[in-house]
XYZ file of C-alpha atoms in Angstrom:
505
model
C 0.000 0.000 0.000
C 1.072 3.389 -0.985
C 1.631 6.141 1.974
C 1.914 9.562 1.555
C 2.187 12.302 4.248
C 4.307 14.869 5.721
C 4.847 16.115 8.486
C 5.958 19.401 10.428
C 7.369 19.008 13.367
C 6.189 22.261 15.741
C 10.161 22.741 17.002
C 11.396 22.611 13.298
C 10.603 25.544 11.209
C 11.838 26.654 7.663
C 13.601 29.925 8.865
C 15.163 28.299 11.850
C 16.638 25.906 9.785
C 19.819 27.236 9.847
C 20.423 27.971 13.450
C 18.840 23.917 14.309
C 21.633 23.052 12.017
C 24.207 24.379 13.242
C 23.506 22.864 17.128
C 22.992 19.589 15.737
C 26.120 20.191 14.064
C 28.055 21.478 17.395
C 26.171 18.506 19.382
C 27.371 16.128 16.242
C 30.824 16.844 16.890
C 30.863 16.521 20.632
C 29.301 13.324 19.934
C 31.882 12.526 17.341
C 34.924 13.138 19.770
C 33.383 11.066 22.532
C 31.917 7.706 20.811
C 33.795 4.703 19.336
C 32.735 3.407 15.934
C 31.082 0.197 17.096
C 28.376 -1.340 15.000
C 24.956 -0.550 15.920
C 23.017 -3.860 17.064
C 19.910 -4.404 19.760
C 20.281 -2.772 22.901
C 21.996 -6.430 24.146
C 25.644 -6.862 23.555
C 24.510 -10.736 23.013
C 26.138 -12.158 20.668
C 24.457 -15.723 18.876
C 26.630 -17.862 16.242
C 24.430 -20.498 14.894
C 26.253 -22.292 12.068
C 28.254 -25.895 10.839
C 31.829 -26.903 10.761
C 32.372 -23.611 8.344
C 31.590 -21.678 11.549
C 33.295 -23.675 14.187
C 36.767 -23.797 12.210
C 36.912 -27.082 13.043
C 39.067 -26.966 15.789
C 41.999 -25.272 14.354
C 44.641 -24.055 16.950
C 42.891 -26.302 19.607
C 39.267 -26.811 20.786
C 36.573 -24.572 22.804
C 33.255 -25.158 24.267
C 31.512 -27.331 26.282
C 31.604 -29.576 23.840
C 34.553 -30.888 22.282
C 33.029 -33.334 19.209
C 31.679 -29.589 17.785
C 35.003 -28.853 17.097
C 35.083 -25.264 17.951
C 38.439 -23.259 17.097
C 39.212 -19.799 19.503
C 40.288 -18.442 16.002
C 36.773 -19.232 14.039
C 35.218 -15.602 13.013
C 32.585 -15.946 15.713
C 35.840 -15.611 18.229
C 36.898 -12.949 16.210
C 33.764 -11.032 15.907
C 33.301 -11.135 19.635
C 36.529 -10.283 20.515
C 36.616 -7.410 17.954
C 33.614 -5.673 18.951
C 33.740 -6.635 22.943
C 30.047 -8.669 22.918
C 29.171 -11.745 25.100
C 29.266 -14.285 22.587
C 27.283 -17.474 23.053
C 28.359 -19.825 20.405
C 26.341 -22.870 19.453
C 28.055 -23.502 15.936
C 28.842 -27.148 15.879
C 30.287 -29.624 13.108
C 27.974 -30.811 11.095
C 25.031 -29.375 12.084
C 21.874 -28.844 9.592
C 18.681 -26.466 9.230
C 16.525 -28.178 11.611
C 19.322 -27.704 14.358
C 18.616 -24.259 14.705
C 15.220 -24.755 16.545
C 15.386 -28.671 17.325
C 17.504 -31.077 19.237
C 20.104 -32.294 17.174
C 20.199 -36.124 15.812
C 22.909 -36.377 18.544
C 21.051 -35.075 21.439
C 22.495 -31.284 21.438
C 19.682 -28.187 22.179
C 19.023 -26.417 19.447
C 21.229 -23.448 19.005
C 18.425 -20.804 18.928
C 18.121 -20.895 23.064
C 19.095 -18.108 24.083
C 16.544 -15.834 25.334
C 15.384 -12.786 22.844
C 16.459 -9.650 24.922
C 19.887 -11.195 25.373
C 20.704 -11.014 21.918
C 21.473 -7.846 19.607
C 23.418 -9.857 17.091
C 22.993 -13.097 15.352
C 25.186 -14.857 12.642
C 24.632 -17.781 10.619
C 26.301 -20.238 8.537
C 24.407 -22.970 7.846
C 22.785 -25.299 4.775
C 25.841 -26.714 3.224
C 25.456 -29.910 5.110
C 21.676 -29.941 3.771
C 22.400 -29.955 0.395
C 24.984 -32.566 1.223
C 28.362 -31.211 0.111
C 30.471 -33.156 1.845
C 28.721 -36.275 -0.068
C 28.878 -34.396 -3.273
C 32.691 -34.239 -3.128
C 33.569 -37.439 -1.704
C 31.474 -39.336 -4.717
C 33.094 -37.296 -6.933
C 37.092 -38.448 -6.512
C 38.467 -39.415 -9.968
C 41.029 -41.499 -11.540
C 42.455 -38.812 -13.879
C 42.249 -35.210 -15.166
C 39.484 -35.666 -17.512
C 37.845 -38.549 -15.421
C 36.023 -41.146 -14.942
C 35.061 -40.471 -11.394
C 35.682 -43.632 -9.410
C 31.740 -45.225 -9.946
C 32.643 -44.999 -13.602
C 30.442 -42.084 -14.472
C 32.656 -39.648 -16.918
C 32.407 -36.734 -14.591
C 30.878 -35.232 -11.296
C 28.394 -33.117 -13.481
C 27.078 -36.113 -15.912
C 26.822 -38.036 -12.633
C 24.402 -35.292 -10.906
C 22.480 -34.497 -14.344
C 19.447 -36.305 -15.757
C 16.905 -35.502 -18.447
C 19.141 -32.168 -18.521
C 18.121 -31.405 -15.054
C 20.989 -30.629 -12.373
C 19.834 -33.052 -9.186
C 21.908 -30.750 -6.948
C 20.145 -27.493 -7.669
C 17.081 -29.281 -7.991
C 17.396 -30.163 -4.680
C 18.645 -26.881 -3.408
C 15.552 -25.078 -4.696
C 13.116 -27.594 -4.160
C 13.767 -28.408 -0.542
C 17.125 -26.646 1.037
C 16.561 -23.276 0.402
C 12.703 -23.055 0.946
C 13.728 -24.852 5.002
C 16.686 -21.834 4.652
C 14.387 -19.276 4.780
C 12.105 -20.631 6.628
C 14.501 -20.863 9.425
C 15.127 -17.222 8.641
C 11.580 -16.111 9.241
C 11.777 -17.886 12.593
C 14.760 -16.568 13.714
C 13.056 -12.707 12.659
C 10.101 -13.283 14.959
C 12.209 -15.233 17.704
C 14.391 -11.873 17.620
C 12.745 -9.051 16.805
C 15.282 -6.214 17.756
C 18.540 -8.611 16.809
C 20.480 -8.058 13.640
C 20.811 -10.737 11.685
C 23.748 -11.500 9.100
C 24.049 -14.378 7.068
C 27.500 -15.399 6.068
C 27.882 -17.542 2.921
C 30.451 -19.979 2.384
C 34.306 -19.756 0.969
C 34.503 -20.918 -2.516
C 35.663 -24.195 -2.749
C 36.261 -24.664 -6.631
C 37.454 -21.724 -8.756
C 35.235 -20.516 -11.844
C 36.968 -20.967 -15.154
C 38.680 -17.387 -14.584
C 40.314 -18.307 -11.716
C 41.249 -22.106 -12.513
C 44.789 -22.616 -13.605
C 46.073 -24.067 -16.703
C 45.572 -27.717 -16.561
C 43.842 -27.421 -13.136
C 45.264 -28.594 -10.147
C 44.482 -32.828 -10.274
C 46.396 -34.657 -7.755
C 45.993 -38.614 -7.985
C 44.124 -40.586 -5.090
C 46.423 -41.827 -2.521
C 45.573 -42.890 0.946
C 47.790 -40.505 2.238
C 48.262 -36.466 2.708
C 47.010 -34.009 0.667
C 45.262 -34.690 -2.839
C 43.069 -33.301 -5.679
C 41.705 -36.101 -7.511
C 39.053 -33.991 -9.038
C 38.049 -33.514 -13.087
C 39.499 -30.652 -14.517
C 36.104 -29.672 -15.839
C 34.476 -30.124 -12.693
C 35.618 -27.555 -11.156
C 33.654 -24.744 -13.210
C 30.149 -27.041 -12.606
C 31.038 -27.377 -8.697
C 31.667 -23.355 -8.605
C 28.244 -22.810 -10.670
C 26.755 -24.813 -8.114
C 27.736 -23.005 -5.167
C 27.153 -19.346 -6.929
C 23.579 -20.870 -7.123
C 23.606 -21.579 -3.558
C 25.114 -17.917 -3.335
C 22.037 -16.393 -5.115
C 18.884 -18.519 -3.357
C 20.375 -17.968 0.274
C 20.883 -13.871 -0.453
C 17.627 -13.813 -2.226
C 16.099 -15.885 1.439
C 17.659 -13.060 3.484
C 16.419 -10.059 2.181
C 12.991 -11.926 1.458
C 13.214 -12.205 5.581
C 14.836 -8.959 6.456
C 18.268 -10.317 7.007
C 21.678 -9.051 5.776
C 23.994 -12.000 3.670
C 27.579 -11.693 3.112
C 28.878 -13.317 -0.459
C 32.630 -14.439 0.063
C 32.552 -15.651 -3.685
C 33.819 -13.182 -5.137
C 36.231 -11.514 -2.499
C 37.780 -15.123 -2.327
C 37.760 -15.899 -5.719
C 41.600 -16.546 -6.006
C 41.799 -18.100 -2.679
C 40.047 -21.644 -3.584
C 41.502 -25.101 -3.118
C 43.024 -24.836 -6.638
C 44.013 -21.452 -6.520
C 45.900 -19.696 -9.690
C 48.034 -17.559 -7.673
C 46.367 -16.516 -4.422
C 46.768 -17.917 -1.118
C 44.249 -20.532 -0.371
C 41.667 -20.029 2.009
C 40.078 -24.023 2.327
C 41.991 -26.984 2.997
C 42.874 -29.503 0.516
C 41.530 -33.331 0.820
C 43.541 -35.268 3.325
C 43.352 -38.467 3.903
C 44.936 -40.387 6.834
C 44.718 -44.151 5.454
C 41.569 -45.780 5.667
C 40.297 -44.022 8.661
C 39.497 -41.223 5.891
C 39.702 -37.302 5.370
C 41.145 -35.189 8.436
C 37.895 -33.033 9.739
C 40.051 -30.103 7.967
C 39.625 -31.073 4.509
C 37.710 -28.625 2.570
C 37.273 -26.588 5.365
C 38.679 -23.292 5.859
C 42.290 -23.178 6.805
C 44.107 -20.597 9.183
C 44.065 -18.284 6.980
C 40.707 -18.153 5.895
C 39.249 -17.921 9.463
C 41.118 -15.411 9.840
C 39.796 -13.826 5.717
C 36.063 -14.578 7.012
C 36.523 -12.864 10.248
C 37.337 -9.379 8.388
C 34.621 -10.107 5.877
C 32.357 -10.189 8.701
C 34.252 -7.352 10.552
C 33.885 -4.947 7.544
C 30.138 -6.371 7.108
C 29.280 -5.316 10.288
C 31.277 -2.322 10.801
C 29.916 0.791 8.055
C 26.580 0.509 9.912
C 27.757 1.913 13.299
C 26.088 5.204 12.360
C 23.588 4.738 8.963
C 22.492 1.142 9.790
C 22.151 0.890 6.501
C 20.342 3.920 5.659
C 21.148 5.851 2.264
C 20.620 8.306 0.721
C 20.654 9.485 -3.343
C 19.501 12.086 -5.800
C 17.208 10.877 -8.501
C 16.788 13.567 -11.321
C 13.949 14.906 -12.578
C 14.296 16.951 -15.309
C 16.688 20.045 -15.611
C 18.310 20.700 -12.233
C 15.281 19.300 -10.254
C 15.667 16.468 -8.420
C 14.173 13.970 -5.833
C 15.988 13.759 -2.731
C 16.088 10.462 -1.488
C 16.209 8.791 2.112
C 16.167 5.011 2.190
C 15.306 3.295 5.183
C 15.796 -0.521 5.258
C 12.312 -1.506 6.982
C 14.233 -3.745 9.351
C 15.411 -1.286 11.222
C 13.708 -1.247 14.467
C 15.498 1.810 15.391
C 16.333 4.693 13.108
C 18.735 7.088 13.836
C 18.423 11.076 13.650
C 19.308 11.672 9.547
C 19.240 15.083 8.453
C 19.797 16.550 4.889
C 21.536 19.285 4.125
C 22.497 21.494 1.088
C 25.268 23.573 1.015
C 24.797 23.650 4.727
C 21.418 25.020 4.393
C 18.167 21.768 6.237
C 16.527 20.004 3.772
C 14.859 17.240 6.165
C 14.932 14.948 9.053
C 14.035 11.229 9.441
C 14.367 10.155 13.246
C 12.666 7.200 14.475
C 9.238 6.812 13.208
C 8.891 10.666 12.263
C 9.884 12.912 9.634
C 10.271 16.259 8.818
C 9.899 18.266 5.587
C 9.881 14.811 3.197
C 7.357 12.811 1.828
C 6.846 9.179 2.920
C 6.831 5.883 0.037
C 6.686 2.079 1.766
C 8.360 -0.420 -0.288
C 8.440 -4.262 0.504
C 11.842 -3.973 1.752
C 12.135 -0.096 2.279
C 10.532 3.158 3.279
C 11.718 5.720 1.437
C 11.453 9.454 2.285
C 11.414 11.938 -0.287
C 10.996 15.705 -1.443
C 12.154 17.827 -4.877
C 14.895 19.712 -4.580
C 16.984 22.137 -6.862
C 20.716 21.147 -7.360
C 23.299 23.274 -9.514
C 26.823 22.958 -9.999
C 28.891 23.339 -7.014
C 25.920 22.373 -4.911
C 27.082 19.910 -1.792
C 23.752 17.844 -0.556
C 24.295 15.760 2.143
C 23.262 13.109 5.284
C 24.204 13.628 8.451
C 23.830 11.732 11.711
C 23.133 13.516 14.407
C 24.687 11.264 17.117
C 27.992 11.119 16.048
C 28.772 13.848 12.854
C 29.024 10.659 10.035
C 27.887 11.448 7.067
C 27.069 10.845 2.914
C 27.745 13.051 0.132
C 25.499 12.513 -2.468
C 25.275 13.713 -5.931
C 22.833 13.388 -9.003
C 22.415 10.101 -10.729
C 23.360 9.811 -14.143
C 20.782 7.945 -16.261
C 23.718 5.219 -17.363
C 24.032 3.976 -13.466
C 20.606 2.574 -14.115
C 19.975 3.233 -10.556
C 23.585 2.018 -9.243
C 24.496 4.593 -6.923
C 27.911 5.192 -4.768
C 28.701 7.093 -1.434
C 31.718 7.321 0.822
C 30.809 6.694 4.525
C 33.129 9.103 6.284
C 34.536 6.838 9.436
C 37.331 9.526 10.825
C 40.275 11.285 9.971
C 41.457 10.359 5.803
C 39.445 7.107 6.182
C 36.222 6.510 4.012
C 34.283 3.518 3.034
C 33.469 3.572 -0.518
C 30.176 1.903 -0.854
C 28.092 0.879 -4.802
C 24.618 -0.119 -3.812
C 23.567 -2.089 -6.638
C 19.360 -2.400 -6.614
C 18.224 -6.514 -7.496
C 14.591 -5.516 -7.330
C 15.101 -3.527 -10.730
C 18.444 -4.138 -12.110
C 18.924 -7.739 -13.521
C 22.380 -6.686 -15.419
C 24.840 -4.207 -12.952
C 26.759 -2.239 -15.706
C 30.240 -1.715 -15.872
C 30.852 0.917 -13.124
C 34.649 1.597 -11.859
C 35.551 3.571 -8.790
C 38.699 5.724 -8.962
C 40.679 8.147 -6.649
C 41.923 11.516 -8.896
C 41.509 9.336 -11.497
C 43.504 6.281 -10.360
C 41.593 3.025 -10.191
C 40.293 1.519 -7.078
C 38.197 -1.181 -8.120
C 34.838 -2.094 -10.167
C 31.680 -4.161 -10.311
C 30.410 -5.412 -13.368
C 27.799 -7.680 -13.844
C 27.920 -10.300 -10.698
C 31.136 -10.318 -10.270
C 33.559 -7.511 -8.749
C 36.857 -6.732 -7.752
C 38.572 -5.755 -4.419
C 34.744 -5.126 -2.903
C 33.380 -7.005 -0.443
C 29.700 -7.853 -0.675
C 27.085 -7.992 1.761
C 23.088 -7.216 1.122
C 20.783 -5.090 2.849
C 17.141 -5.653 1.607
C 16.791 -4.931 -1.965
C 20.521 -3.963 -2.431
C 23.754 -6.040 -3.043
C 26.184 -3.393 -1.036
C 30.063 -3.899 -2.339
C 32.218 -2.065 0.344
C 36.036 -0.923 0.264
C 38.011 0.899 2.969
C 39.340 3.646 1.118
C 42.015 6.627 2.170
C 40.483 10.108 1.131
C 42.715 12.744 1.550
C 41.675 16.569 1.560
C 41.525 17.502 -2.496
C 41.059 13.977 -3.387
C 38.173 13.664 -5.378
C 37.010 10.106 -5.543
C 33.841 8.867 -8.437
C 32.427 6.479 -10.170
C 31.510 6.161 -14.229
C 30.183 3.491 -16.416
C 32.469 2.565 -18.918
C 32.054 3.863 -22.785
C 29.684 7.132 -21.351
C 31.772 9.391 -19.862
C 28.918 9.829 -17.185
C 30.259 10.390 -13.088
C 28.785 10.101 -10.189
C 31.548 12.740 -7.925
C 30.849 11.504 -4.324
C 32.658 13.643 -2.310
C-alpha cells in the first residue's frame, strides 16, 4: 500500500533551519569526539553464532566449548567477531550441524542453538545449509582417476553423474527443498528476535570458476595418504556454478526475511583449493589411510578464518552510524531532483538523519517521524522523499546527528541505471566507498569503476567484482572498500564507454 504524508514538526521551522543546524552540528561533533565506531546492534551486547563446521573452524589451533566433538576453534570468526567488537558471545556452531538444528535437538542429542533468550541477543550470525544440500557427499562421490575422469563409480564426470533428463539433481534439490527450510529458518529466527540483527555469512569458494582455474587445473591422484586433488578438470567450473547458485537462493532468502547476507565468492575468488596464484583459504583433501579425510579437509584453513573474520568485521562495521540507511539524488528533469532517504524496513530503530544542502536543512528522518519529506513504503524499504533544486557546485548531504558521520550525495546519471555510490566518512582520511547495486530492478549491474583523482580503485560489473566485499541489505547487493580520502582527493564512479560520473565527495 502506498503512503503519503508529511509532516511538520512544531520545534522545526523553515527559517530556523539554519540555526537547528548548526547545534545539531556542534552537538554532532561533541558526539563525534566522545563515541567509538562500534556497529549498531539491539540494545543487548549478546552475541548468537548459529552455524556448521564452516563456523566452528573445526578446531583449528585447539578446541573450545563445552563440547569438544563440535570442534570449535578460539580463532573461528565468531571468536573474532566477539573479541573485535567486545560482545558476550554465546556460540552454538557445531560440526555438522543442519537447518533443523537451529530450533530442534540435534540427531545427537544437542539443544538447538536458537536458546538463548530474545532480549539477550542484539546480534545473530549464521552459517548454515551446506550440510543440507549434502556437500560433503557431493565431493567425496566425486574423486576421480584422472584429469578428464572417470570419477571412481565410472560415471565420466561429477556433473554427468548429478544431471538427468538435462536437469541438475543438486540445484534441484537446493531449490526444491534446502533453500525453501533456509528461509524458513530465517523467518523464525526474525520473529524469535525481533530487535537482533541478523547477518548471514555464505560460504568460501571451494572450486574456482573458469577465470580463476589454472592451466591444466590442479588434479592430484588418489592416494591414501596427505594431501590430494583427484578432481576432473572440468568439474571444477560445474562445482563453482553450483555453489554461486547456492550464493544467489540464500541472499535472495535473506532479504525476502529482512536479514543481511555476506557473499565471500567473489572476495575469495583466487583463494580456492586450486588457486591460480592466491593464497588458499580451504583446505585440501587429506586423507589419513583408511580411517578417511582429516575433519580439515575442505574446510577453511588458518588463513581463511582469519579472511572470514574481516569479511564479517567490515560487514558489520559501516553501519555503526547509517544502519544501513542511504541516501541518493534521482533527477527529474533540468536541475530538479528527488531527494532520497532510504530506510531498510528492518530497522527497528532509526537514527536522527538530516539533509543538508550547502549547509542550508533540507529534512529529518528520526525514528518513526519525519520532517519536511514525503513518505513511500516499499516491501523492503521506506523511502522518504521531497524535490529539490541542485546546480553545480551544490554539496547535498546526510548527516547523523549522534555522532557527525555522514554521505555526500550527488545526481544520478541515467547510465548507473539506478547504481548509486557514497563514501561513509569513518574519521580522519578514512572513508568507506560503498556501490549499492538495486536486485529488485536491475537484472544486469553495468560496468561501473571507482577511482581516486583518477587512479583506479576497483569495479563491479555484472555479478562479479573486484577488491569489494559484498554484503546485502534488503533490496541492495552493497560492495564495500576501505578507502584513504585525503583533503583535495576527489574520488567517483563512471560506467564505462559514457563518460557519465557520479563525484561523491
Amino acid at each position: 500500500m502506498h503512503a503519503t504524508r508529511r509532516i511538520v514538526h512544531p520545534a522545526v521551522r523553515r527559517g530556523r533551519g539554519a540555526r537547528w543546524l548548526a547545534a545539531a552540528s556542534a552537538s554532532a561533533a561533541l558526539a563525534a569526539s566522545l563515541l567509538t565506531a562500534a556497529p549498531a546492534f539491539a540494545a543487548s551486547n549478546g552475541y548468537l553464532a548459529l552455524g556448521d563446521s564452516y563456523a566452528t573452524g573445526q578446531a583449528i589451533g585447539g578446541a573450545k566449548g563445552a563440547d569438544p566433538a563440535c570442534l570449535q576453534s578460539p580463532a573461528s570468526y565468531p571468536s573474532q567477531i566477539a573479541a573485535d567488537f567486545g560482545l558476550a558471545l554465546t556460540d552454538n556452531t557445531c560440526s555438522g550441524a543442519v537447518l533443523d538444528d537451529v530450533f530442534s535437538t540435534s540427531s545427537a542429542g544437542r539443544p538447538p542453538q536458537a536458546g538463548a533468550p530474545a532480549d539477550s541477543i542484539g546480534l545473530i550470525t549464521l552459517s548454515m545449509g551446506g550440510n543440507d544440500l549434502g556437500f560433503r557427499s557431493v565431493l567425496t562421490n566425486c574423486l576421480a582417476v584422472s584429469a578428464t575422469g572417470p570419477i571412481t563409480d565410472g560415471a565420466a564426470s561429477c556433473r554427468e553423474k548429478h544431471t538427468s533428463g538435462g536437469v541438475d539433481d543438486i540445484v534441484q534439490k537446493l531449490t526444491n527443498e534446502v533453500t525453501p527450510k533456509f528461509e524458513a529458518t530465517l523467518a523464525k529466527l526474525r520473529t524469535t528476535y525481533p530487535k537482533a540483527r541478523i547477518l548471514v555469512v555464505g560460504y568460501l569458494p571451494l572450486m574456482p570458476d573458469a577465470a580463476h582455474t589454472p592451466a591444466g587445473g590442479c588434479f592430484q591422484k588418489l592416494t591414501l595418504q596427505g594431501a590430494i586433488f583427484p578432481f576432473v578438470t572440468t568439474d571444477l567450473e560445474w562445482m563453482h556454478s553450483v555453489q554461486r547458485t547456492v550464493d544467489v537462493q540464500f541472499q535472495q532468502a535473506a532479504e525476502n526475511t529482512g536479514a543481511e547476507y555476506l557473499s565471500q565468492l567473489t572476495t575469495a575468488a583466487d583463494h580456492t583449493v586450486c588457486s591460480a596464484s592466491g593464497q588458499p583459504y580451504i583446505g585440501s583433501l587429506e586423507l589419513r589411510g583408511l580411517s578417511g579425510a582429516t575433519p580439515q579437509s575442505f574446510h577453511p584453513n588458518a588463513a581463511g578464518l582469519k579472511a572470514t573474520g574481516q569479511a564479517v568485521a567490515a560487514a558489520l562495521q559501516p553501519r555503526d552510524a547509517f544502519q544501513g540507511i542511504r541516501g541518493q539524488l534521482a533527477p527529474l528533469g533540468g536541475d530538479q531532483y528527488q531527494l532520497q532517504i532510504i530506510v531498510p524496513r528492518s530497522l527497528t530503530s532509526v537514527p536522527d538523519v538530516a539533509a543538508t544542502k550547502n549547509g542550508e536543512y533540507l529534512g529529518t528522518v528520526k525514528g518513526s517521524e519525519y520532517y519536511y519529506l514525503y513518505q513511500r513504503t516499499g516491501a523492503a524499504t521506506r523511502t522518504y522523499y521531497n524535490t529539490i533544486t541542485v546546480t553545480p557546485g551544490d554539496q547535498v548531504e546526510l548527516r547523523v546527528h549522534q555522532n557527525g558521520t555522514r554521505q555526500v550525495l550527488t545526481p544520478l546519471p541515467d547510465s548507473f541505471q539506478g547504481v548509486t555510490g557514497q563514501l561513509v566518512h569513518t574519521g580522519g582520511t578514512s572513508s568507506v566507498l560503498e556501490i549499492w547495486v538495486p536486485i529488485n530492478t536491475l537484472y544486469t549491474t553495468p560496468g561501473v569503476t571507482a577511482r581516486n583523482n583518477g587512479h583506479y580503485l576497483s569495479h563491479v560489473a555484472g555479478e562479479h567484482a573486484w577488491y569489494l566485499s559484498l554484503s546485502s541489505v534488503p533490496g541492495y547487493r552493497v560492495y564495500r572498500q576501505a578507502v584513504t580520502v585525503n583533503p583535495g582527493d576527489v574520488v567517483t564512479l563512471d560506467v564505462g564507454g559514457t563518460g557519465e560520473k557520479q563525484t561523491l565527495n
